XYZ file of C-alpha atoms in Angstrom:
659
model
C 29.516 19.175 2.733
C 27.465 22.582 3.036
C 28.975 25.025 5.527
C 25.923 27.630 5.354
C 24.418 28.660 8.325
C 21.914 25.513 9.848
C 18.226 27.017 9.561
C 15.598 25.441 10.921
C 11.591 25.299 10.318
C 8.892 26.223 13.279
C 7.799 22.513 13.009
C 11.695 21.399 13.444
C 11.938 23.349 16.655
C 8.560 21.626 17.782
C 10.072 18.551 17.177
C 13.388 19.495 18.868
C 11.974 21.123 22.413
C 8.997 18.252 22.408
C 5.935 21.175 22.017
C 3.765 22.128 19.689
C 3.388 24.294 16.796
C 1.294 26.654 18.962
C 3.645 26.960 21.586
C 6.728 27.776 19.415
C 3.844 30.667 17.985
C 3.232 31.379 21.449
C 6.777 31.705 22.085
C 7.410 34.290 19.274
C 4.677 36.665 20.205
C 5.706 36.327 24.360
C 8.599 36.652 24.307
C 11.110 39.684 22.296
C 14.136 37.865 22.834
C 13.112 34.830 20.881
C 15.161 34.442 17.921
C 13.969 36.226 14.773
C 13.513 35.181 11.288
C 16.873 35.037 9.277
C 15.068 33.753 6.006
C 12.100 32.265 4.497
C 8.480 33.681 4.574
C 6.450 35.167 6.754
C 3.614 32.322 6.569
C 7.102 29.592 6.815
C 10.457 31.538 8.611
C 13.914 29.709 9.155
C 15.910 30.580 11.964
C 18.961 29.715 13.013
C 20.000 26.209 14.474
C 22.095 27.590 17.437
C 20.436 30.359 17.977
C 17.310 28.665 18.931
C 19.152 26.077 21.195
C 20.833 29.067 23.000
C 17.166 30.226 24.116
C 15.631 26.841 24.721
C 18.626 26.060 26.722
C 18.562 29.656 28.345
C 14.706 28.636 29.006
C 15.371 25.394 30.545
C 13.555 23.705 27.587
C 15.304 20.376 27.383
C 15.560 18.595 24.359
C 12.908 15.769 23.196
C 14.818 14.863 20.278
C 15.921 10.920 19.897
C 19.135 10.809 18.110
C 17.183 9.728 14.974
C 15.029 12.934 14.968
C 18.104 15.212 15.561
C 20.101 13.587 12.412
C 16.963 14.037 10.652
C 16.867 17.804 11.599
C 20.670 18.135 11.280
C 20.798 16.932 7.690
C 17.713 19.312 6.608
C 19.622 21.915 8.328
C 22.863 21.222 6.664
C 23.539 18.947 4.165
C 21.801 18.904 0.255
C 20.371 15.948 -0.753
C 23.145 16.285 -3.328
C 25.490 15.462 -0.715
C 23.680 12.164 0.542
C 25.184 9.969 -1.847
C 28.945 11.231 -1.118
C 27.785 10.592 2.598
C 26.385 6.923 2.283
C 29.709 6.375 0.581
C 31.894 7.189 3.155
C 29.718 5.630 5.354
C 29.839 2.171 3.632
C 33.899 2.506 3.540
C 34.298 3.187 7.425
C 33.037 0.423 8.567
C 29.162 1.695 9.580
C 30.110 4.915 11.081
C 32.024 8.274 10.610
C 35.238 9.015 12.306
C 35.313 11.886 14.513
C 36.950 13.616 12.397
C 35.829 12.277 8.965
C 36.713 14.320 6.108
C 34.993 17.354 4.310
C 32.098 16.304 6.681
C 30.125 18.946 9.172
C 31.324 18.448 12.264
C 27.491 18.598 13.415
C 26.977 16.021 10.697
C 29.161 13.525 11.982
C 28.152 14.008 15.596
C 24.501 13.341 14.527
C 25.521 10.332 12.092
C 27.601 9.200 14.821
C 24.643 9.432 17.677
C 21.866 7.967 15.628
C 24.239 4.637 14.630
C 25.097 4.132 18.659
C 21.060 4.942 19.497
C 19.596 2.818 17.086
C 21.941 1.211 14.617
C 23.228 1.679 10.932
C 19.799 0.514 9.374
C 16.981 3.252 10.457
C 20.655 5.888 10.426
C 20.754 4.575 6.687
C 16.827 5.464 5.969
C 17.104 8.843 7.537
C 20.343 9.547 5.633
C 17.894 8.304 2.075
C 15.011 10.388 2.963
C 16.985 13.182 2.877
C 18.865 12.106 0.062
C 15.655 11.293 -2.353
C 13.658 14.357 -1.849
C 14.031 15.932 -5.036
C 13.958 13.018 -7.366
C 11.284 11.879 -9.114
C 9.325 9.043 -8.354
C 6.566 8.524 -11.607
C 6.221 5.199 -12.045
C 8.788 3.717 -9.310
C 7.325 1.965 -6.376
C 8.286 0.362 -3.236
C 7.941 -3.696 -2.836
C 6.542 -4.166 0.299
C 8.544 -6.705 2.142
C 6.142 -9.289 2.198
C 5.847 -9.317 -1.314
C 9.437 -9.415 -1.273
C 9.814 -12.524 0.442
C 7.269 -14.314 -1.425
C 8.745 -13.545 -5.364
C 11.848 -15.066 -2.961
C 10.623 -17.781 -1.908
C 8.906 -18.669 -5.585
C 12.630 -19.340 -6.803
C 13.147 -22.338 -4.449
C 16.396 -23.755 -3.751
C 18.190 -21.834 -6.813
C 18.812 -18.464 -4.712
C 22.660 -18.839 -4.770
C 23.495 -15.968 -6.929
C 20.668 -13.009 -7.229
C 20.508 -9.748 -9.667
C 17.881 -6.867 -9.115
C 18.700 -4.477 -11.947
C 16.570 -1.930 -10.561
C 17.055 -2.953 -6.619
C 15.760 0.505 -5.589
C 16.028 0.195 -1.725
C 17.110 -2.981 -1.967
C 13.870 -4.982 -0.872
C 14.617 -8.096 -3.182
C 17.995 -8.552 -2.534
C 17.763 -8.385 1.383
C 14.864 -11.258 0.927
C 17.196 -13.366 -0.792
C 19.660 -13.326 1.534
C 17.181 -13.823 4.241
C 17.234 -17.392 2.269
C 20.469 -17.845 2.463
C 22.007 -15.978 -0.888
C 25.575 -16.044 -0.950
C 25.939 -12.802 -3.959
C 24.009 -10.414 -4.439
C 24.071 -7.876 -7.552
C 21.814 -5.001 -8.049
C 22.069 -2.030 -9.790
C 19.456 1.233 -9.602
C 19.581 5.147 -11.560
C 19.662 6.794 -8.210
C 22.859 6.607 -7.012
C 20.979 6.772 -2.974
C 18.896 4.052 -3.892
C 22.331 1.914 -5.100
C 23.908 3.013 -1.658
C 20.887 2.140 0.728
C 20.763 -1.244 -0.817
C 24.273 -1.816 -0.499
C 24.482 -0.821 3.193
C 21.304 -3.113 3.765
C 22.930 -6.034 2.622
C 26.394 -5.252 4.151
C 24.802 -4.257 7.688
C 21.508 -6.566 7.962
C 19.181 -6.276 10.549
C 19.517 -10.294 10.934
C 22.466 -11.697 12.469
C 24.320 -14.555 10.028
C 22.877 -13.037 6.698
C 26.435 -11.609 5.206
C 26.197 -11.728 1.580
C 28.863 -10.438 -1.094
C 27.110 -7.360 -2.049
C 27.676 -5.740 -5.468
C 25.669 -2.911 -6.102
C 25.765 -0.313 -8.583
C 24.105 3.043 -10.417
C 23.460 3.311 -13.461
C 20.519 3.055 -15.964
C 20.262 -0.672 -16.572
C 18.447 -0.700 -19.795
C 20.919 1.868 -21.059
C 23.956 1.300 -19.518
C 24.056 -2.335 -18.098
C 26.617 -2.421 -15.470
C 26.938 -6.226 -15.316
C 26.916 -7.059 -19.364
C 28.576 -10.160 -19.062
C 26.592 -11.428 -15.591
C 24.741 -14.547 -15.389
C 22.690 -15.567 -12.412
C 20.828 -18.573 -11.066
C 17.867 -15.743 -9.938
C 16.542 -12.314 -11.163
C 14.069 -11.332 -9.004
C 12.818 -7.461 -10.008
C 9.962 -4.695 -9.527
C 10.974 -2.630 -12.820
C 9.484 1.162 -13.169
C 6.202 1.195 -14.672
C 5.479 3.016 -18.069
C 8.181 4.483 -19.033
C 7.982 7.006 -22.165
C 12.253 7.728 -21.981
C 13.703 3.970 -21.348
C 15.716 4.259 -24.622
C 14.037 2.935 -27.096
C 15.478 4.727 -30.305
C 19.030 4.261 -28.898
C 18.333 0.351 -27.946
C 16.474 -0.946 -31.185
C 19.471 -3.445 -32.115
C 20.315 -4.256 -28.870
C 20.884 -8.215 -28.709
C 18.772 -8.397 -25.498
C 15.508 -8.247 -27.517
C 15.837 -11.963 -28.778
C 11.724 -12.620 -28.265
C 11.648 -8.728 -30.342
C 11.854 -5.388 -30.020
C 9.796 -3.625 -27.412
C 7.388 -1.078 -28.308
C 8.383 2.623 -27.522
C 5.231 2.286 -24.853
C 6.346 -1.644 -23.860
C 8.960 -0.553 -21.355
C 8.512 -3.393 -18.686
C 8.371 -5.888 -21.598
C 12.411 -4.346 -22.003
C 13.206 -4.880 -18.766
C 11.426 -8.454 -19.101
C 13.800 -9.216 -21.766
C 16.836 -7.775 -20.158
C 15.755 -10.061 -17.013
C 16.397 -13.226 -19.370
C 19.622 -12.314 -20.662
C 20.838 -12.424 -17.004
C 19.926 -15.830 -16.456
C 22.103 -19.069 -16.850
C 19.921 -21.727 -18.797
C 17.069 -22.916 -16.099
C 17.700 -19.827 -14.387
C 14.330 -18.623 -12.631
C 13.064 -14.814 -12.887
C 10.301 -13.541 -10.633
C 9.093 -10.317 -12.050
C 6.178 -7.918 -10.219
C 4.378 -6.126 -13.155
C 0.878 -3.991 -13.978
C -1.701 -5.868 -15.271
C -1.890 -3.880 -18.478
C 1.465 -6.274 -19.731
C -0.573 -9.707 -19.961
C -3.127 -8.059 -22.635
C -1.775 -4.642 -24.332
C -1.731 -5.009 -28.131
C 1.767 -3.867 -28.742
C 2.885 -6.371 -26.526
C 1.404 -9.273 -28.267
C 4.182 -10.198 -30.506
C 6.479 -10.613 -27.593
C 4.394 -12.359 -25.254
C 3.435 -14.668 -28.252
C 7.446 -15.208 -28.493
C 7.976 -15.639 -24.772
C 5.395 -18.683 -24.847
C 6.392 -20.242 -27.827
C 10.207 -20.743 -26.326
C 9.187 -22.080 -23.180
C 10.568 -18.774 -21.406
C 6.973 -17.580 -19.602
C 5.982 -19.975 -16.977
C 3.235 -19.001 -14.748
C 1.261 -15.307 -14.370
C -0.322 -15.095 -11.241
C -2.599 -11.843 -10.410
C -2.291 -11.053 -6.865
C -5.331 -9.682 -4.718
C -5.576 -5.987 -5.408
C -3.968 -3.761 -2.692
C -1.057 -6.545 -2.037
C 1.622 -3.420 -3.019
C 1.495 -0.080 -4.711
C -0.131 1.112 -6.648
C -2.552 -0.523 -4.541
C -5.606 0.125 -6.973
C -4.258 -2.623 -9.128
C -3.774 -6.152 -8.965
C -0.398 -6.754 -10.159
C 1.006 -9.813 -11.677
C 3.774 -11.915 -10.585
C 5.314 -13.205 -13.727
C 7.910 -16.450 -13.534
C 10.000 -16.888 -16.090
C 12.781 -19.351 -16.858
C 15.802 -19.400 -19.054
C 14.429 -21.653 -21.626
C 16.450 -24.715 -22.622
C 15.749 -26.166 -26.085
C 12.665 -28.389 -25.275
C 10.466 -25.261 -24.234
C 7.553 -25.839 -22.134
C 4.008 -26.678 -23.626
C 1.795 -25.445 -20.592
C 1.511 -22.289 -18.231
C 0.313 -21.722 -15.173
C -2.301 -18.961 -14.125
C -2.911 -18.565 -10.697
C -5.857 -15.305 -10.421
C -6.193 -13.851 -6.273
C -7.383 -10.763 -7.878
C -10.859 -11.414 -5.257
C -9.084 -13.007 -2.736
C -9.319 -11.213 0.852
C -7.479 -13.431 2.753
C -5.149 -12.558 5.291
C -0.975 -12.276 3.981
C 0.122 -15.787 4.796
C -2.932 -17.747 3.350
C -2.303 -15.997 0.294
C 1.402 -16.458 0.062
C 0.797 -20.019 0.896
C -1.550 -20.433 -1.942
C 0.625 -18.627 -4.525
C 4.016 -20.977 -2.856
C 1.994 -23.994 -3.348
C 0.621 -23.705 -6.834
C 3.586 -22.411 -8.039
C 6.009 -25.565 -6.684
C 3.563 -28.294 -7.216
C 2.876 -26.955 -10.895
C 6.769 -26.261 -11.903
C 7.012 -30.602 -9.983
C 4.557 -31.676 -12.298
C 1.849 -32.094 -9.989
C -1.153 -30.334 -11.902
C -3.853 -30.882 -9.343
C -1.417 -28.710 -6.582
C -2.656 -25.748 -5.175
C -5.969 -23.922 -5.273
C -7.920 -25.428 -7.929
C -10.888 -22.405 -7.477
C -8.189 -19.877 -9.101
C -6.143 -22.207 -10.970
C -6.107 -22.852 -14.715
C -2.956 -24.418 -16.333
C -3.587 -23.594 -20.241
C -1.442 -25.224 -22.903
C 0.885 -22.584 -25.026
C -0.625 -23.462 -28.499
C -4.391 -22.252 -27.068
C -2.967 -18.928 -26.198
C -1.432 -18.178 -29.415
C -4.586 -16.996 -30.454
C -5.165 -12.750 -32.035
C -4.815 -11.550 -28.611
C -2.761 -13.563 -26.323
C -4.292 -12.163 -23.297
C -2.533 -13.701 -20.723
C -5.009 -12.043 -17.735
C -4.958 -14.829 -15.327
C -9.027 -14.183 -14.789
C -9.557 -15.353 -18.372
C -8.256 -18.382 -18.170
C -9.256 -19.793 -14.577
C -12.830 -18.764 -15.776
C -12.591 -20.933 -19.081
C -10.767 -23.657 -17.659
C -13.592 -24.641 -14.631
C -13.463 -28.153 -12.753
C -16.657 -29.649 -13.475
C -16.627 -30.966 -9.408
C -14.900 -28.177 -8.306
C -17.345 -25.629 -9.109
C -20.105 -27.654 -8.098
C -18.758 -28.168 -4.884
C -18.171 -23.871 -4.854
C -22.051 -23.642 -5.732
C -22.895 -25.607 -3.278
C -21.036 -23.959 -0.447
C -21.882 -20.392 -2.137
C -25.255 -21.594 -1.360
C -25.125 -22.654 2.238
C -23.494 -19.169 2.675
C -26.451 -17.832 1.017
C -28.996 -19.205 3.128
C -26.970 -18.455 6.109
C -27.061 -14.866 5.433
C -30.853 -14.883 4.619
C -31.051 -16.230 8.084
C -29.578 -13.630 9.492
C -30.929 -11.016 7.386
C -34.572 -12.370 9.238
C -33.379 -11.988 12.408
C -32.004 -8.915 12.003
C -35.438 -7.753 10.646
C -37.245 -9.238 13.683
C -35.457 -7.483 16.406
C -36.769 -4.012 15.322
C -38.557 -2.665 17.837
C -41.961 -1.429 16.760
C -42.756 1.988 16.551
C -45.085 5.000 16.694
C -46.278 7.970 14.521
C -45.751 11.192 16.293
C -46.071 15.098 15.098
C -43.366 16.417 13.857
C -40.562 16.661 16.890
C -39.705 20.485 17.407
C -36.318 19.475 18.660
C -34.069 22.384 20.207
C -30.824 21.491 17.119
C -26.907 21.771 17.573
C -24.054 21.682 15.416
C -21.192 19.485 16.070
C -18.918 22.503 15.375
C -20.901 23.829 18.790
C -20.415 21.008 20.647
C -16.921 21.091 20.012
C -16.369 24.520 21.622
C -18.073 22.740 24.601
C -15.989 19.693 24.761
C -18.757 17.278 23.673
C -17.360 15.994 20.615
C -13.927 16.050 19.073
C -13.766 15.873 15.114
C -10.409 14.146 13.512
C -9.610 13.220 10.171
C -7.051 12.043 7.340
C -5.067 15.513 6.776
C -1.643 15.279 4.207
C 1.609 15.960 5.544
C 2.451 19.619 5.208
C 5.702 19.645 5.450
C 7.548 17.203 3.888
C 10.554 17.310 6.180
C 7.987 15.521 9.074
C 9.919 11.809 9.887
C 7.976 9.375 9.053
C 8.000 6.361 12.334
C 8.647 3.394 10.015
C 7.351 1.084 13.233
C 3.586 2.086 11.737
C 4.505 0.088 8.383
C 1.512 -2.846 8.795
C -0.606 -1.167 10.811
C -4.177 -1.563 9.899
C -5.948 1.769 8.511
C -9.945 1.966 7.767
C -11.281 3.268 4.198
C -14.232 4.209 2.682
C -14.758 1.297 1.049
C -15.087 -0.440 4.690
C -17.245 2.115 5.490
C -19.817 0.957 3.050
C -19.129 -3.093 3.149
C -19.129 -3.278 6.817
C -16.345 -5.004 6.748
C -12.985 -4.425 8.471
C -10.006 -1.631 8.171
C -8.630 -3.691 4.644
C -5.867 -0.912 4.273
C -2.418 -0.816 6.085
C 0.203 2.012 6.323
C 3.360 1.384 3.782
C 6.353 2.831 3.530
C 4.359 5.441 0.826
C 2.253 6.448 3.193
C 2.121 10.602 3.417
C -0.377 11.830 5.745
C -1.467 12.020 9.299
C -1.794 9.066 11.873
C -5.528 9.392 13.495
C -5.919 6.111 15.998
C -9.391 5.088 15.896
C -10.853 4.159 19.801
C -13.597 1.993 20.170
C -16.666 4.385 20.885
C -15.490 6.758 17.912
C -18.061 7.503 14.864
C -16.375 6.792 11.754
C -18.181 7.993 8.169
C -16.942 8.989 5.081
C -16.621 12.280 4.114
C -18.631 11.807 0.427
C -20.889 9.822 -0.663
C -22.844 8.747 -3.753
C -25.790 10.657 -3.936
C -27.500 7.546 -5.708
C -27.574 5.495 -2.620
C -29.505 7.500 -0.125
C -28.077 7.692 3.265
C -24.408 7.954 4.427
C -22.562 5.076 6.560
C -21.967 5.844 9.926
C -20.506 3.160 12.372
C -19.670 3.376 15.558
C -15.820 1.596 16.101
C -15.484 -1.572 17.978
C -12.809 -4.045 18.925
C -11.878 -5.001 15.206
C -11.901 -0.961 14.499
C -9.940 -0.028 17.592
C -5.820 0.927 16.697
C -6.267 1.379 13.158
C -5.766 4.566 11.551
C -8.024 6.537 9.452
C -7.621 6.774 5.569
C -8.518 9.283 2.987
C -11.781 10.416 2.480
C -12.357 8.945 6.447
C -13.577 11.386 9.594
C -14.364 10.272 12.968
C -16.516 12.120 15.780
C -15.129 11.126 19.443
C -17.988 12.148 21.423
C -17.680 12.744 25.348
C -19.760 8.840 26.200
C -21.179 10.821 29.837
C -23.036 13.603 27.203
C -23.583 11.901 23.793
C -24.266 8.416 22.958
C -22.181 7.187 20.339
C -25.336 5.238 18.524
C -27.454 8.668 18.374
C -24.476 10.148 16.929
C -24.271 7.957 14.430
C -27.695 7.907 13.422
C -28.364 11.518 13.209
C -25.218 12.323 11.608
C -25.891 10.008 9.233
C -29.137 11.232 8.269
C -30.280 12.696 4.967
C -30.503 16.161 6.394
C -26.603 16.122 7.493
C -25.359 15.936 3.542
C -23.965 19.302 3.837
C -22.898 20.178 -0.116
C -23.217 18.082 -3.486
C -20.534 18.211 -6.316
C -21.821 17.862 -9.656
C -25.088 15.390 -9.537
C -23.555 12.082 -7.968
C -21.894 12.990 -5.340
C -22.110 14.466 -2.025
C -19.886 15.551 0.963
C -20.516 15.669 4.493
C -18.866 18.525 6.361
C -18.377 17.317 9.808
C -18.459 20.866 11.426
C -22.009 21.070 10.131
C -23.297 18.206 11.085
C -26.865 19.022 13.545
C -27.854 17.002 16.522
C -31.544 16.670 18.890
C -30.238 18.502 22.169
C -31.661 15.316 23.854
C -31.296 14.034 27.817
C -28.869 11.354 27.703
C -31.007 8.513 28.147
C -33.280 9.570 25.324
C -30.469 9.469 23.179
C -29.586 6.515 24.052
C -33.295 4.792 23.077
C -32.382 6.321 19.438
C -29.295 4.979 19.467
C -30.323 1.468 19.904
C -32.850 1.553 17.444
C -30.133 2.638 14.810
C -27.702 0.449 16.031
C -30.561 -2.050 14.937
C -31.190 -0.568 11.672
C -27.395 -0.225 10.650
C -27.431 -4.132 11.674
C -30.061 -4.890 9.320
C -28.705 -2.581 6.513
C -25.422 -4.441 6.957
C -27.448 -8.018 7.239
C -28.930 -7.221 3.925
C -25.910 -5.983 1.907
C -23.907 -9.427 3.173
C -26.765 -11.441 1.830
C -26.766 -9.232 -1.743
C -23.058 -9.713 -2.224
C -23.519 -13.752 -1.311
C -26.492 -13.821 -4.438
C -24.413 -11.808 -6.653
C -20.956 -14.169 -6.159
C -23.180 -17.156 -6.458
C -24.989 -16.461 -9.145
C -21.820 -15.633 -10.984
C -20.260 -18.576 -9.945
C -23.034 -20.641 -11.509
C -23.730 -18.544 -14.386
C -19.787 -18.704 -15.372
C -19.948 -22.588 -14.232
C -22.988 -22.865 -16.856
C -21.246 -20.999 -19.912
C -17.982 -22.667 -19.465
C -19.617 -25.991 -19.687
C -19.067 -27.291 -16.118
C -22.309 -27.269 -14.395
C -25.587 -27.884 -16.454
C -29.315 -27.576 -15.345
C -31.370 -30.373 -13.745
C -34.348 -31.402 -15.608
C -37.587 -29.914 -13.937
C -39.406 -31.953 -11.158
C -42.172 -33.365 -12.639
C -45.111 -33.072 -10.408
C -49.157 -33.890 -10.522
C -51.677 -30.407 -11.946
C -53.049 -29.141 -8.837
C -56.826 -30.936 -8.511
C -59.538 -28.305 -9.984
C -56.719 -26.672 -11.887
C -58.291 -26.109 -15.956
């Protein structure tokens, strides 16, 4: 371990003492005896940790750090990222803790590790060690598998979960999900030593009692140096790296795993697909999380065709957009089986790309549909999003396996007619709501131009009438991430534009501030489309409260005794408060430059009530517009696919007197 002097930044001192960065700066200015910088730069000085602790103790400042936070501070001060694998290995060999005099380990590190394990257990301690170990590892094309998605993938394997293999196991999320379903042996491999050890420790020291599978997790590149060349298992679960350019295409050109075709250089995912199939016993199942381009890229069509001909590919499932990183894509689950000589002549397609249901509903749809298809029940599942296609119909020039394409082409006539009827009823309800919103608008009276006195939000902030808060990326990457925040809803710009509830969520990749929304806050996007007129601002209600701000969104928090929230929202979103233009299509709103009239609170509330009604009208119109668009698309698709036909026009008698 590193024997250099422990150094800490001002940010780490603030966490150590439980104070703000500004307080640390004040200490440095006002106390000449405060430790002098021992290095770093003028903008980011570093200090000797022991000297800082002595100074804090002498001035009666007790540490506010938990053992886990203190461990993170000690690791950054005393342990290089390259040393973390050795520390994790020692932790695994020593039964989940370190002896008081662990050989070769800095005593301060030993003490901090033992204190963290005693306080929070080995799981969070391993995560803190891993964070330090991964700081210098590139992560391009490598994404975590969220726990809900990992559990779904394990569920799709059904009762086959006895021996499970993940050749790109990362943190071990998929192996842990398999262990939760009673897999008794888990094999894994990852090219990053820290990740392999992290996965091993998660399996050997599970958070849930009773889960104690045999774990064999090794370090190395699975494609180039397979650590388990002779391994054959019942189940492979994996979320491999995407878009690898250096996966070894030249060195592996003659590899015996390529029984479905040699993967082109740009098709690393299809190399992983064949690697997974090569590790299955006959009849074994592989479930893989893949980017949607794998289903249609021209360079991979020959391999896709061979997977179909030999009955290896059994299902392609498009998950709702944002289910897993990268969040802007609708990732696909490929379900494959090591083929038997008889092969298979049908493939299941399930398209949940536009589905906005809660995740448990989505998971149930996927599971029921797949298991029903696997049992031969072709009518099982969610028919509006399902297609079962014959292999011979898929083997065209493109071999496009995108689920949406096949779902649209195989619409069921009865179900489509029912869906149209439901869509029409929904549109009628939205139109009624729009009429109601129009009818509640107040009367208006024209006046000569108002000569208001105004003030900017920056001025009001100085007086304490308004606070401005926004999402900001972390400046200090060493700042710990509280895993308890994973899953908290996130409000994004699209939610404001559509009037929806917060649709994002915090995951393990979250790298920004945590600004929690309160009821009564005014939330706004920083950038809007210049072609759509006014910006959108809304007053946060109960459904927004507790969510956090996402990138590109800011909030204004008024003092309700001085500023009416709806008054603030209405004027802030007006065209006069667009403060700068980027190109010709987007406009940025700078919070501090927003200008408001200075009116008595009662008068503010009168304006605020009008703005609230106008926003209700606007949202009702958008809901009706979206319902009309959905209905139009459904009817057009049904007509084009032959699942619907127009009724003959009803004959009516000509009006009297018409010539």
